[in-house]
mmCIF file of C-alpha atoms and ligand atoms in Angstrom:
data_model
loop_
_atom_site.group_PDB
_atom_site.id
_atom_site.type_symbol
_atom_site.label_atom_id
_atom_site.label_comp_id
_atom_site.label_asym_id
_atom_site.label_seq_id
_atom_site.Cartn_x
_atom_site.Cartn_y
_atom_site.Cartn_z
ATOM 1 C CA MET B 412 56.301 133.055 119.433
ATOM 2 C CA LYS B 413 53.539 135.542 120.654
ATOM 3 C CA ASP B 414 54.673 138.918 119.196
ATOM 4 C CA SER B 415 54.765 140.330 122.997
ATOM 5 C CA LYS B 416 57.419 138.167 123.629
ATOM 6 C CA LYS B 417 59.654 138.839 120.853
ATOM 7 C CA ILE B 418 62.729 141.106 121.489
ATOM 8 C CA GLN B 419 63.233 143.392 118.728
ATOM 9 C CA VAL B 420 66.888 144.323 117.436
ATOM 10 C CA CYS B 421 66.376 148.136 117.519
ATOM 11 C CA GLU B 422 63.962 150.412 118.654
ATOM 12 C CA PRO B 423 64.105 154.358 118.476
ATOM 13 C CA LEU B 424 63.007 156.599 121.129
ATOM 14 C CA ILE B 425 61.171 159.910 119.961
ATOM 15 C CA ALA B 426 61.552 162.974 122.350
ATOM 16 C CA LYS B 427 58.325 164.479 123.491
ATOM 17 C CA SER B 428 59.437 167.853 121.930
ATOM 18 C CA ALA B 429 59.647 166.142 118.647
ATOM 19 C CA LYS B 430 55.639 166.575 118.530
ATOM 20 C CA LYS B 431 55.650 170.345 119.363
ATOM 21 C CA TYR B 432 58.618 171.327 116.801
ATOM 22 C CA LEU B 433 56.617 169.342 114.201
ATOM 23 C CA LYS B 434 53.278 170.969 114.968
ATOM 24 C CA ASP B 435 55.121 174.195 114.555
ATOM 25 C CA CYS B 436 56.154 173.072 111.019
ATOM 26 C CA ILE B 437 52.762 172.258 110.016
ATOM 27 C CA ASP B 438 51.105 175.427 111.629
ATOM 28 C CA SER B 439 53.670 177.633 109.903
ATOM 29 C CA GLU B 440 53.641 176.028 106.714
ATOM 30 C CA TRP B 441 57.315 175.543 106.556
ATOM 31 C CA ILE B 442 57.284 171.832 105.836
ATOM 32 C CA SER B 443 59.765 171.546 103.078
ATOM 33 C CA SER B 444 63.352 171.871 102.563
ATOM 34 C CA SER B 445 64.211 175.313 104.077
ATOM 35 C CA GLY B 446 63.030 176.790 107.399
ATOM 36 C CA LYS B 447 64.346 177.617 110.709
ATOM 37 C CA TYR B 448 64.783 174.102 112.294
ATOM 38 C CA LEU B 449 66.886 173.174 109.326
ATOM 39 C CA GLU B 450 69.284 175.952 109.819
ATOM 40 C CA THR B 451 69.301 175.290 113.784
ATOM 41 C CA PHE B 452 69.624 171.611 113.257
ATOM 42 C CA GLU B 453 72.753 172.242 110.820
ATOM 43 C CA LYS B 454 74.529 174.835 113.543
ATOM 44 C CA LYS B 455 73.736 172.756 116.538
ATOM 45 C CA TRP B 456 75.009 169.592 115.319
ATOM 46 C CA ALA B 457 78.214 171.103 113.919
ATOM 47 C CA SER B 458 78.489 172.818 117.395
ATOM 48 C CA TYR B 459 78.008 169.866 119.201
ATOM 49 C CA CYS B 460 80.681 168.078 117.265
ATOM 50 C CA CYS B 461 83.069 171.027 117.180
ATOM 51 C CA ALA B 462 83.065 171.435 113.340
ATOM 52 C CA LYS B 463 82.534 174.617 111.576
ATOM 53 C CA ASP B 464 79.713 173.837 109.249
ATOM 54 C CA GLY B 465 77.005 171.306 108.659
ATOM 55 C CA ILE B 466 75.098 170.445 105.615
ATOM 56 C CA ALA B 467 71.844 168.379 105.952
ATOM 57 C CA VAL B 468 71.452 165.954 103.434
ATOM 58 C CA THR B 469 68.719 163.076 102.800
ATOM 59 C CA ASN B 470 70.907 160.045 104.509
ATOM 60 C CA GLY B 471 74.041 158.675 105.453
ATOM 61 C CA THR B 472 74.964 157.274 102.262
ATOM 62 C CA SER B 473 74.090 160.647 100.326
ATOM 63 C CA ALA B 474 76.569 162.569 102.990
ATOM 64 C CA LEU B 475 79.367 160.221 101.871
ATOM 65 C CA GLN B 476 78.486 160.710 98.136
ATOM 66 C CA VAL B 477 78.554 164.604 98.233
ATOM 67 C CA ALA B 478 81.536 164.503 100.491
ATOM 68 C CA PHE B 479 83.830 162.492 98.029
ATOM 69 C CA LYS B 480 82.283 164.358 95.007
ATOM 70 C CA SER B 481 83.486 167.619 96.571
ATOM 71 C CA LEU B 482 87.191 166.188 96.662
ATOM 72 C CA ASP B 483 87.660 166.491 92.793
ATOM 73 C CA LEU B 484 89.159 163.048 92.533
ATOM 74 C CA LYS B 485 90.838 162.550 89.145
ATOM 75 C CA PRO B 486 91.324 158.673 87.565
ATOM 76 C CA GLY B 487 93.754 156.840 89.735
ATOM 77 C CA ASP B 488 93.405 158.795 93.076
ATOM 78 C CA GLU B 489 93.136 156.238 95.740
ATOM 79 C CA VAL B 490 90.951 156.628 98.814
ATOM 80 C CA ILE B 491 92.208 154.065 101.789
ATOM 81 C CA MET B 492 89.061 152.956 103.607
ATOM 82 C CA PRO B 493 88.374 149.913 105.900
ATOM 83 C CA SER B 494 87.332 146.531 104.513
ATOM 84 C CA PHE B 495 84.852 145.972 107.396
ATOM 85 C CA THR B 496 82.288 148.761 106.954
ATOM 86 C CA ILE B 497 78.990 149.468 104.782
ATOM 87 C CA ILE B 498 78.910 149.500 101.144
ATOM 88 C CA SER B 499 77.920 153.202 100.782
ATOM 89 C CA CYS B 500 81.608 153.872 101.824
ATOM 90 C CA ALA B 501 82.748 152.241 98.628
ATOM 91 C CA THR B 502 80.361 153.110 96.318
ATOM 92 C CA ALA B 503 80.694 156.763 97.206
ATOM 93 C CA ILE B 504 84.649 156.781 96.555
ATOM 94 C CA ILE B 505 83.844 154.880 93.067
ATOM 95 C CA GLU B 506 81.092 157.380 91.928
ATOM 96 C CA ALA B 507 83.219 160.250 92.757
ATOM 97 C CA GLY B 508 85.924 158.631 90.247
ATOM 98 C CA GLY B 509 88.453 157.349 93.152
ATOM 99 C CA LYS B 510 89.730 153.783 93.687
ATOM 100 C CA PRO B 511 88.828 152.693 97.105
ATOM 101 C CA VAL B 512 91.960 150.790 98.706
ATOM 102 C CA LEU B 513 91.102 148.562 101.771
ATOM 103 C CA VAL B 514 92.662 147.720 105.070
ATOM 104 C CA ASP B 515 91.490 145.094 107.513
ATOM 105 C CA CYS B 516 90.262 146.357 111.076
ATOM 106 C CA TYR B 517 91.106 145.785 114.752
ATOM 107 C CA PRO B 518 89.800 142.439 116.426
ATOM 108 C CA ASP B 519 88.725 144.423 119.482
ATOM 109 C CA THR B 520 87.428 147.797 118.571
ATOM 110 C CA TRP B 521 86.652 146.879 114.883
ATOM 111 C CA CYS B 522 87.969 150.227 113.586
ATOM 112 C CA LEU B 523 90.462 150.246 110.686
ATOM 113 C CA ASN B 524 94.098 148.968 110.963
ATOM 114 C CA ILE B 525 96.651 151.861 111.087
ATOM 115 C CA GLU B 526 99.645 150.029 110.409
ATOM 116 C CA GLN B 527 97.990 148.588 107.140
ATOM 117 C CA VAL B 528 96.815 152.368 106.469
ATOM 118 C CA GLU B 529 100.561 153.287 106.483
ATOM 119 C CA ARG B 530 101.840 150.508 104.429
ATOM 120 C CA LYS B 531 99.032 151.041 101.987
ATOM 121 C CA ILE B 532 99.903 155.092 101.246
ATOM 122 C CA ASN B 533 101.602 156.040 97.764
ATOM 123 C CA SER B 534 101.945 158.885 95.282
ATOM 124 C CA ARG B 535 98.406 158.423 94.249
ATOM 125 C CA THR B 536 96.605 158.329 97.732
ATOM 126 C CA LYS B 537 94.434 161.425 98.187
ATOM 127 C CA ALA B 538 92.381 160.710 101.054
ATOM 128 C CA LEU B 539 91.395 158.571 104.043
ATOM 129 C CA LEU B 540 88.155 157.426 105.079
ATOM 130 C CA ILE B 541 87.556 156.302 108.890
ATOM 131 C CA VAL B 542 84.554 154.607 110.330
ATOM 132 C CA HIS B 543 84.022 154.934 113.976
ATOM 133 C CA MET B 544 82.750 151.523 114.180
ATOM 134 C CA PHE B 545 79.792 150.509 116.056
ATOM 135 C CA GLY B 546 80.151 153.593 118.441
ATOM 136 C CA HIS B 547 83.884 153.139 118.935
ATOM 137 C CA PRO B 548 86.133 156.162 117.721
ATOM 138 C CA ALA B 549 89.035 154.983 115.496
ATOM 139 C CA ASP B 550 92.764 155.486 116.775
ATOM 140 C CA MET B 551 92.537 159.659 116.090
ATOM 141 C CA ASP B 552 96.169 160.473 117.349
ATOM 142 C CA SER B 553 97.737 157.978 114.958
ATOM 143 C CA ILE B 554 95.431 158.968 112.058
ATOM 144 C CA MET B 555 95.901 162.704 112.686
ATOM 145 C CA SER B 556 99.652 162.393 112.285
ATOM 146 C CA ILE B 557 99.250 160.255 109.158
ATOM 147 C CA VAL B 558 97.000 162.858 107.171
ATOM 148 C CA ARG B 559 99.210 165.482 108.152
ATOM 149 C CA LYS B 560 102.365 163.804 107.167
ATOM 150 C CA ASN B 561 101.139 162.882 104.074
ATOM 151 C CA LYS B 562 98.683 165.670 103.362
ATOM 152 C CA LEU B 563 95.729 163.439 102.842
ATOM 153 C CA PHE B 564 92.147 164.698 103.056
ATOM 154 C CA LEU B 565 90.386 163.042 106.041
ATOM 155 C CA ILE B 566 86.780 162.009 105.915
ATOM 156 C CA GLU B 567 85.210 160.371 108.979
ATOM 157 C CA ASP B 568 82.070 158.145 108.727
ATOM 158 C CA ALA B 569 80.500 158.643 112.231
ATOM 159 C CA ALA B 570 76.877 157.165 111.301
ATOM 160 C CA GLU B 571 77.193 155.011 114.107
ATOM 161 C CA SER B 572 79.056 156.996 116.473
ATOM 162 C CA HIS B 573 77.228 160.340 117.430
ATOM 163 C CA GLY B 574 78.823 161.818 120.466
ATOM 164 C CA ALA B 575 81.518 159.354 120.722
ATOM 165 C CA MET B 576 84.803 160.768 122.183
ATOM 166 C CA TYR B 577 88.462 160.505 121.553
ATOM 167 C CA LYS B 578 90.272 162.071 124.489
ATOM 168 C CA LYS B 579 87.559 164.349 125.186
ATOM 169 C CA LYS B 580 87.113 165.438 121.623
ATOM 170 C CA ARG B 581 83.788 164.247 120.013
ATOM 171 C CA VAL B 582 84.146 162.394 116.501
ATOM 172 C CA GLY B 583 82.915 164.320 113.520
ATOM 173 C CA GLY B 584 85.235 167.258 114.440
ATOM 174 C CA PHE B 585 88.576 165.846 113.456
ATOM 175 C CA GLY B 586 88.152 165.357 109.789
ATOM 176 C CA ASP B 587 88.259 167.861 106.798
ATOM 177 C CA LEU B 588 84.707 166.305 106.331
ATOM 178 C CA SER B 589 82.635 163.937 108.491
ATOM 179 C CA CYS B 590 79.375 162.257 107.508
ATOM 180 C CA PHE B 591 76.270 161.206 109.932
ATOM 181 C CA SER B 592 73.147 159.368 109.097
ATOM 182 C CA PHE B 593 70.109 159.664 111.189
ATOM 183 C CA TYR B 594 68.276 156.417 109.946
ATOM 184 C CA ALA B 595 66.080 154.943 112.808
ATOM 185 C CA ASN B 596 68.684 152.512 114.364
ATOM 186 C CA LYS B 597 71.304 155.341 114.858
ATOM 187 C CA LEU B 598 71.922 157.191 118.072
ATOM 188 C CA ILE B 599 70.151 160.376 116.441
ATOM 189 C CA THR B 600 67.150 159.512 113.933
ATOM 190 C CA THR B 601 65.164 161.838 112.014
ATOM 191 C CA GLY B 602 63.599 159.088 110.324
ATOM 192 C CA GLU B 603 65.800 159.264 107.291
ATOM 193 C CA GLY B 604 68.469 161.401 107.262
ATOM 194 C CA GLY B 605 72.130 162.509 107.219
ATOM 195 C CA MET B 606 74.384 165.549 107.370
ATOM 196 C CA VAL B 607 78.072 166.313 106.323
ATOM 197 C CA LEU B 608 80.245 168.466 108.810
ATOM 198 C CA SER B 609 82.949 170.442 107.260
ATOM 199 C CA ASN B 610 85.904 172.261 108.877
ATOM 200 C CA ASN B 611 87.195 173.575 105.072
ATOM 201 C CA LYS B 612 85.240 176.610 103.771
ATOM 202 C CA LYS B 613 85.887 175.839 100.049
ATOM 203 C CA LEU B 614 84.288 172.236 100.330
ATOM 204 C CA THR B 615 81.388 173.314 102.423
ATOM 205 C CA LYS B 616 80.493 175.822 99.704
ATOM 206 C CA LYS B 617 80.753 173.098 97.063
ATOM 207 C CA ILE B 618 78.603 170.557 99.091
ATOM 208 C CA ARG B 619 76.020 172.985 99.572
ATOM 209 C CA SER B 620 75.707 173.377 95.918
ATOM 210 C CA LEU B 621 75.932 169.637 94.972
ATOM 211 C CA ARG B 622 73.211 168.783 97.483
ATOM 212 C CA ASN B 623 70.699 171.373 95.644
ATOM 213 C CA LEU B 624 71.410 170.484 91.954
ATOM 214 C CA SER B 625 74.468 172.638 91.609
ATOM 215 C CA PHE B 626 72.449 175.840 90.956
ATOM 216 C CA LYS B 627 74.425 178.954 90.346
ATOM 217 C CA SER B 628 73.480 181.711 92.645
ATOM 218 C CA GLU B 629 74.376 184.293 89.597
ATOM 219 C CA ARG B 630 72.129 182.724 87.342
ATOM 220 C CA ARG B 631 68.833 180.629 88.044
ATOM 221 C CA PHE B 632 68.840 177.078 85.876
ATOM 222 C CA TYR B 633 72.212 177.338 84.649
ATOM 223 C CA HIS B 634 74.722 174.654 85.511
ATOM 224 C CA THR B 635 78.536 173.927 85.338
ATOM 225 C CA GLU B 636 78.416 170.714 87.372
ATOM 226 C CA ILE B 637 76.156 167.802 87.977
ATOM 227 C CA GLY B 638 74.449 167.968 91.472
ATOM 228 C CA TYR B 639 71.979 166.042 93.137
ATOM 229 C CA ASN B 640 68.695 166.835 95.289
ATOM 230 C CA TYR B 641 69.696 165.567 98.294
ATOM 231 C CA ARG B 642 67.581 167.824 100.466
ATOM 232 C CA LEU B 643 66.483 167.289 103.923
ATOM 233 C CA THR B 644 63.195 168.858 105.142
ATOM 234 C CA ASN B 645 62.511 171.256 108.053
ATOM 235 C CA MET B 646 60.185 168.683 109.310
ATOM 236 C CA GLN B 647 63.080 166.093 109.787
ATOM 237 C CA ALA B 648 65.304 168.666 111.233
ATOM 238 C CA ALA B 649 62.586 169.458 113.542
ATOM 239 C CA ILE B 650 62.592 165.902 114.902
ATOM 240 C CA GLY B 651 66.377 166.019 114.412
ATOM 241 C CA ILE B 652 66.649 168.984 117.091
ATOM 242 C CA SER B 653 64.497 166.904 119.682
ATOM 243 C CA GLN B 654 66.855 164.269 119.323
ATOM 244 C CA ILE B 655 69.758 166.144 119.927
ATOM 245 C CA GLU B 656 68.264 167.477 122.977
ATOM 246 C CA ASN B 657 67.960 163.744 124.092
ATOM 247 C CA LEU B 658 71.238 162.301 122.985
ATOM 248 C CA LYS B 659 72.760 162.295 126.416
ATOM 249 C CA THR B 660 70.200 160.026 127.554
ATOM 250 C CA HIS B 661 70.283 157.570 124.398
ATOM 251 C CA ILE B 662 74.136 157.684 124.982
ATOM 252 C CA LYS B 663 73.526 156.554 128.507
ATOM 253 C CA ILE B 664 70.971 153.780 127.491
ATOM 254 C CA LYS B 665 73.195 152.480 125.263
ATOM 255 C CA ARG B 666 76.289 152.247 127.633
ATOM 256 C CA ASP B 667 74.402 151.110 130.645
ATOM 257 C CA ASN B 668 73.014 148.423 128.523
ATOM 258 C CA THR B 669 76.215 147.275 127.253
ATOM 259 C CA PHE B 670 77.931 147.120 130.439
ATOM 260 C CA PHE B 671 74.952 145.219 131.898
ATOM 261 C CA TYR B 672 75.331 142.394 129.238
ATOM 262 C CA ASN B 673 78.936 142.219 129.392
ATOM 263 C CA LYS B 674 78.635 141.805 133.214
ATOM 264 C CA ILE B 675 76.201 138.767 132.817
ATOM 265 C CA ILE B 676 77.798 137.500 129.912
ATOM 266 C CA ASN B 677 81.352 137.511 131.547
ATOM 267 C CA LYS B 678 79.875 135.857 134.647
ATOM 268 C CA MET B 679 78.456 132.971 132.724
ATOM 269 C CA ARG B 680 81.837 132.496 130.737
ATOM 270 C CA LEU B 681 80.625 132.054 127.440
ATOM 271 C CA PRO B 682 83.109 132.034 124.466
ATOM 272 C CA LEU B 683 82.158 135.186 123.140
ATOM 273 C CA ARG B 684 84.175 138.609 122.225
ATOM 274 C CA LEU B 685 82.330 141.353 124.055
ATOM 275 C CA PRO B 686 81.981 145.426 123.157
ATOM 276 C CA MET B 687 85.029 146.884 124.928
ATOM 277 C CA GLU B 688 86.345 150.516 124.992
ATOM 278 C CA ARG B 689 90.075 151.457 124.746
ATOM 279 C CA LYS B 690 91.428 153.805 127.464
ATOM 280 C CA GLU B 691 91.609 156.918 125.477
ATOM 281 C CA SER B 692 88.097 156.499 123.783
ATOM 282 C CA LYS B 693 84.609 156.660 125.219
ATOM 283 C CA SER B 694 82.317 154.649 122.917
ATOM 284 C CA VAL B 695 78.633 155.160 122.528
ATOM 285 C CA PHE B 696 78.202 151.640 121.932
ATOM 286 C CA TRP B 697 75.792 151.627 119.058
ATOM 287 C CA MET B 698 74.646 148.174 119.047
ATOM 288 C CA TYR B 699 75.779 145.383 121.371
ATOM 289 C CA GLY B 700 77.879 143.347 118.741
ATOM 290 C CA ILE B 701 79.362 139.936 119.762
ATOM 291 C CA VAL B 702 81.851 137.450 118.072
ATOM 292 C CA ILE B 703 81.822 133.831 118.712
ATOM 293 C CA GLU B 704 85.268 133.303 119.837
ATOM 294 C CA ASN B 705 86.102 129.654 119.393
ATOM 295 C CA HIS B 706 84.127 129.371 116.501
ATOM 296 C CA GLN B 707 82.305 126.269 117.632
ATOM 297 C CA PHE B 708 79.376 127.434 115.257
ATOM 298 C CA ASP B 709 78.744 130.209 113.128
ATOM 299 C CA ALA B 710 76.711 133.582 113.429
ATOM 300 C CA VAL B 711 74.106 132.149 111.101
ATOM 301 C CA TYR B 712 73.588 129.123 113.703
ATOM 302 C CA LEU B 713 73.254 131.244 116.497
ATOM 303 C CA ALA B 714 70.938 133.777 114.881
ATOM 304 C CA ASN B 715 68.761 130.976 113.774
ATOM 305 C CA GLU B 716 68.621 129.395 117.379
ATOM 306 C CA LEU B 717 67.955 132.744 118.832
ATOM 307 C CA THR B 718 64.854 133.623 116.311
ATOM 308 C CA LYS B 719 63.379 130.439 117.645
ATOM 309 C CA TYR B 720 62.900 132.105 121.148
ATOM 310 C CA GLY B 721 61.823 135.356 119.614
ATOM 311 C CA ILE B 722 65.199 137.156 119.737
ATOM 312 C CA GLU B 723 65.949 139.250 116.909
ATOM 313 C CA THR B 724 69.614 139.703 115.870
ATOM 314 C CA ARG B 725 71.462 141.283 112.688
ATOM 315 C CA PRO B 726 74.633 139.720 110.935
ATOM 316 C CA LEU B 727 77.634 142.091 111.087
ATOM 317 C CA PHE B 728 78.692 143.748 107.670
ATOM 318 C CA LEU B 729 80.295 141.586 104.951
ATOM 319 C CA GLY B 730 83.835 142.631 103.668
ATOM 320 C CA MET B 731 83.999 144.932 101.002
ATOM 321 C CA HIS B 732 86.339 142.440 99.200
ATOM 322 C CA ASP B 733 83.591 139.879 99.384
ATOM 323 C CA GLN B 734 80.998 141.947 97.820
ATOM 324 C CA PRO B 735 79.952 140.441 94.467
ATOM 325 C CA VAL B 736 79.062 143.823 92.906
ATOM 326 C CA LEU B 737 82.495 144.926 93.723
ATOM 327 C CA LYS B 738 84.432 142.012 93.087
ATOM 328 C CA LYS B 739 82.348 141.821 89.502
ATOM 329 C CA MET B 740 84.421 145.339 88.808
ATOM 330 C CA LYS B 741 87.870 143.943 89.901
ATOM 331 C CA ILE B 742 88.649 146.874 92.066
ATOM 332 C CA PHE B 743 90.418 145.070 94.496
ATOM 333 C CA LYS B 744 93.349 142.303 93.998
ATOM 334 C CA LYS B 745 92.678 139.034 95.695
ATOM 335 C CA GLU B 746 93.718 140.361 99.057
ATOM 336 C CA LYS B 747 92.415 138.775 102.313
ATOM 337 C CA PHE B 748 91.150 140.346 105.130
ATOM 338 C CA PRO B 749 91.228 137.808 108.111
ATOM 339 C CA VAL B 750 89.692 140.092 110.700
ATOM 340 C CA THR B 751 86.958 141.331 108.790
ATOM 341 C CA GLU B 752 86.219 137.888 107.545
ATOM 342 C CA GLU B 753 85.895 136.598 111.220
ATOM 343 C CA LEU B 754 83.795 139.245 112.138
ATOM 344 C CA SER B 755 81.359 138.471 109.194
ATOM 345 C CA LYS B 756 81.274 134.733 109.950
ATOM 346 C CA TYR B 757 81.464 134.539 113.530
ATOM 347 C CA GLY B 758 79.669 138.103 114.532
ATOM 348 C CA LEU B 759 76.129 139.568 114.879
ATOM 349 C CA TYR B 760 74.746 141.971 117.154
ATOM 350 C CA LEU B 761 72.082 141.384 119.943
ATOM 351 C CA PRO B 762 69.005 143.406 120.685
ATOM 352 C CA SER B 763 70.368 147.089 121.355
ATOM 353 C CA GLY B 764 67.452 149.315 121.035
ATOM 354 C CA LEU B 765 66.631 152.228 123.284
ATOM 355 C CA LYS B 766 63.450 150.562 124.793
ATOM 356 C CA LEU B 767 65.711 147.609 125.983
ATOM 357 C CA ASN B 768 65.869 146.954 129.843
ATOM 358 C CA LYS B 769 67.486 144.898 132.188
ATOM 359 C CA THR B 770 64.765 142.182 132.237
ATOM 360 C CA LYS B 771 65.116 141.596 128.605
ATOM 361 C CA ILE B 772 68.835 141.592 128.860
ATOM 362 C CA LYS B 773 68.682 138.904 131.485
ATOM 363 C CA ARG B 774 66.580 136.715 129.215
ATOM 364 C CA ILE B 775 68.344 137.106 126.308
ATOM 365 C CA CYS B 776 71.562 136.197 128.121
ATOM 366 C CA ASN B 777 70.118 133.031 129.883
ATOM 367 C CA ILE B 778 68.688 132.052 126.298
ATOM 368 C CA LEU B 779 72.477 132.779 124.799
ATOM 369 C CA LYS B 780 73.884 130.245 127.727
ATOM 370 C CA LYS B 781 71.062 127.426 127.074
ATOM 371 C CA ILE B 782 72.116 127.537 123.282
ATOM 372 C CA PHE B 783 75.864 127.297 124.223
ATOM 373 C CA ASP B 784 75.182 124.577 127.052
ATOM 374 C CA GLU B 785 73.004 122.563 124.593
ATOM 375 C CA PHE B 786 75.372 122.637 121.446
HETATM 376 C C1 PLP N 449 74.168 153.447 108.582
HETATM 377 C C2 PLP N 449 75.395 153.963 107.883
HETATM 378 C C3 PLP N 449 75.751 154.622 106.640
HETATM 379 C C4 PLP N 449 74.500 155.088 105.988
HETATM 380 O O1 PLP N 449 73.564 155.486 106.459
HETATM 381 P P1 PLP N 449 72.040 155.543 105.448
HETATM 382 O O2 PLP N 449 71.211 156.761 106.247
HETATM 383 O O3 PLP N 449 71.399 154.483 105.902
HETATM 384 O O4 PLP N 449 72.279 156.085 104.145
HETATM 385 C C5 PLP N 449 76.802 154.751 106.620
HETATM 386 N N1 PLP N 449 77.943 154.251 107.210
HETATM 387 C C6 PLP N 449 77.715 153.716 108.216
HETATM 388 C C7 PLP N 449 79.295 153.501 108.883
HETATM 389 C C8 PLP N 449 76.434 153.468 108.665
HETATM 390 O O5 PLP N 449 76.585 152.220 109.791
#
């Protein structure tokens, strides 16, 4: 397969203004972890998501780490979270001294199952971690009423859902804290990067301190708590601002490509479950994820076939309850999460980069059809 024929799973778009802002950082010699772009980036992103404060950090994983660390979890404190997600969610809770408690997800939106959340709440439950999965907002009305009724902290992981909306309100502004990633495959990228948004002044202050080695303002090099160096640079923030300026375009590309894929695949009548959005939600369709509905073969088979034609794919998450490293720690009872297991085994995502076009999508769909026809 010639390289030019290959279709990558993900390609970022770099805004023109990135070069200008970056040049300004270099010309002004503000290249490290303070400067006007950092402050502006935090303010702009918080205000876009209708949150009070933003604390920029090195990546989405460190955002989750300082977010949970700020909650002061005590041994035995439980945090309910989805089984279908990235491992950073579980490790952040464990490292902060909490116990992750899992719930399954819905087969259509892939977001966490609300009925199961309600069943898992008890006197030890301290917080709820929700993940807006693959660009689709979680079920926010039910979630807000659960956290209010039970006085739980709400943490949002919106790493895949920049700009997604639930009833005209953007994700990232609902929780006490919300975590974003700006990795290369996300809707906004700074190369590597992340941010915690906060609606709680006390937690904001704590997270700012945790990000910077828990320095005390009263006395330099005097520490009463363990902190981290999770500082983002002014240069990354400069790129981030240019990305916010282009987010509307990125969202439009993701949505248009998803609807175009859906239209073609629906016409072909392939046995695939396709991305959708619920009535009250506006998804940003982070990646075009599909599930082989009749289980005639699994996602590994389909991925291998697509690779033969130069089409790159990625598997979906493996459930937290199936992660060897977490199993070894015996945190979870031998529970089953059938939807998560179905998605891991029969799901994958197709090329969804910001440089994808209709010609490439048509080619991908034709090859998909050929694979199903020839099986
Ligand atoms: C990407 C991602 C993260 C982690 O972000 P990094 O910047 O790669 O550390 C966290 N949560 C979700 C849901 C993600 O998709």
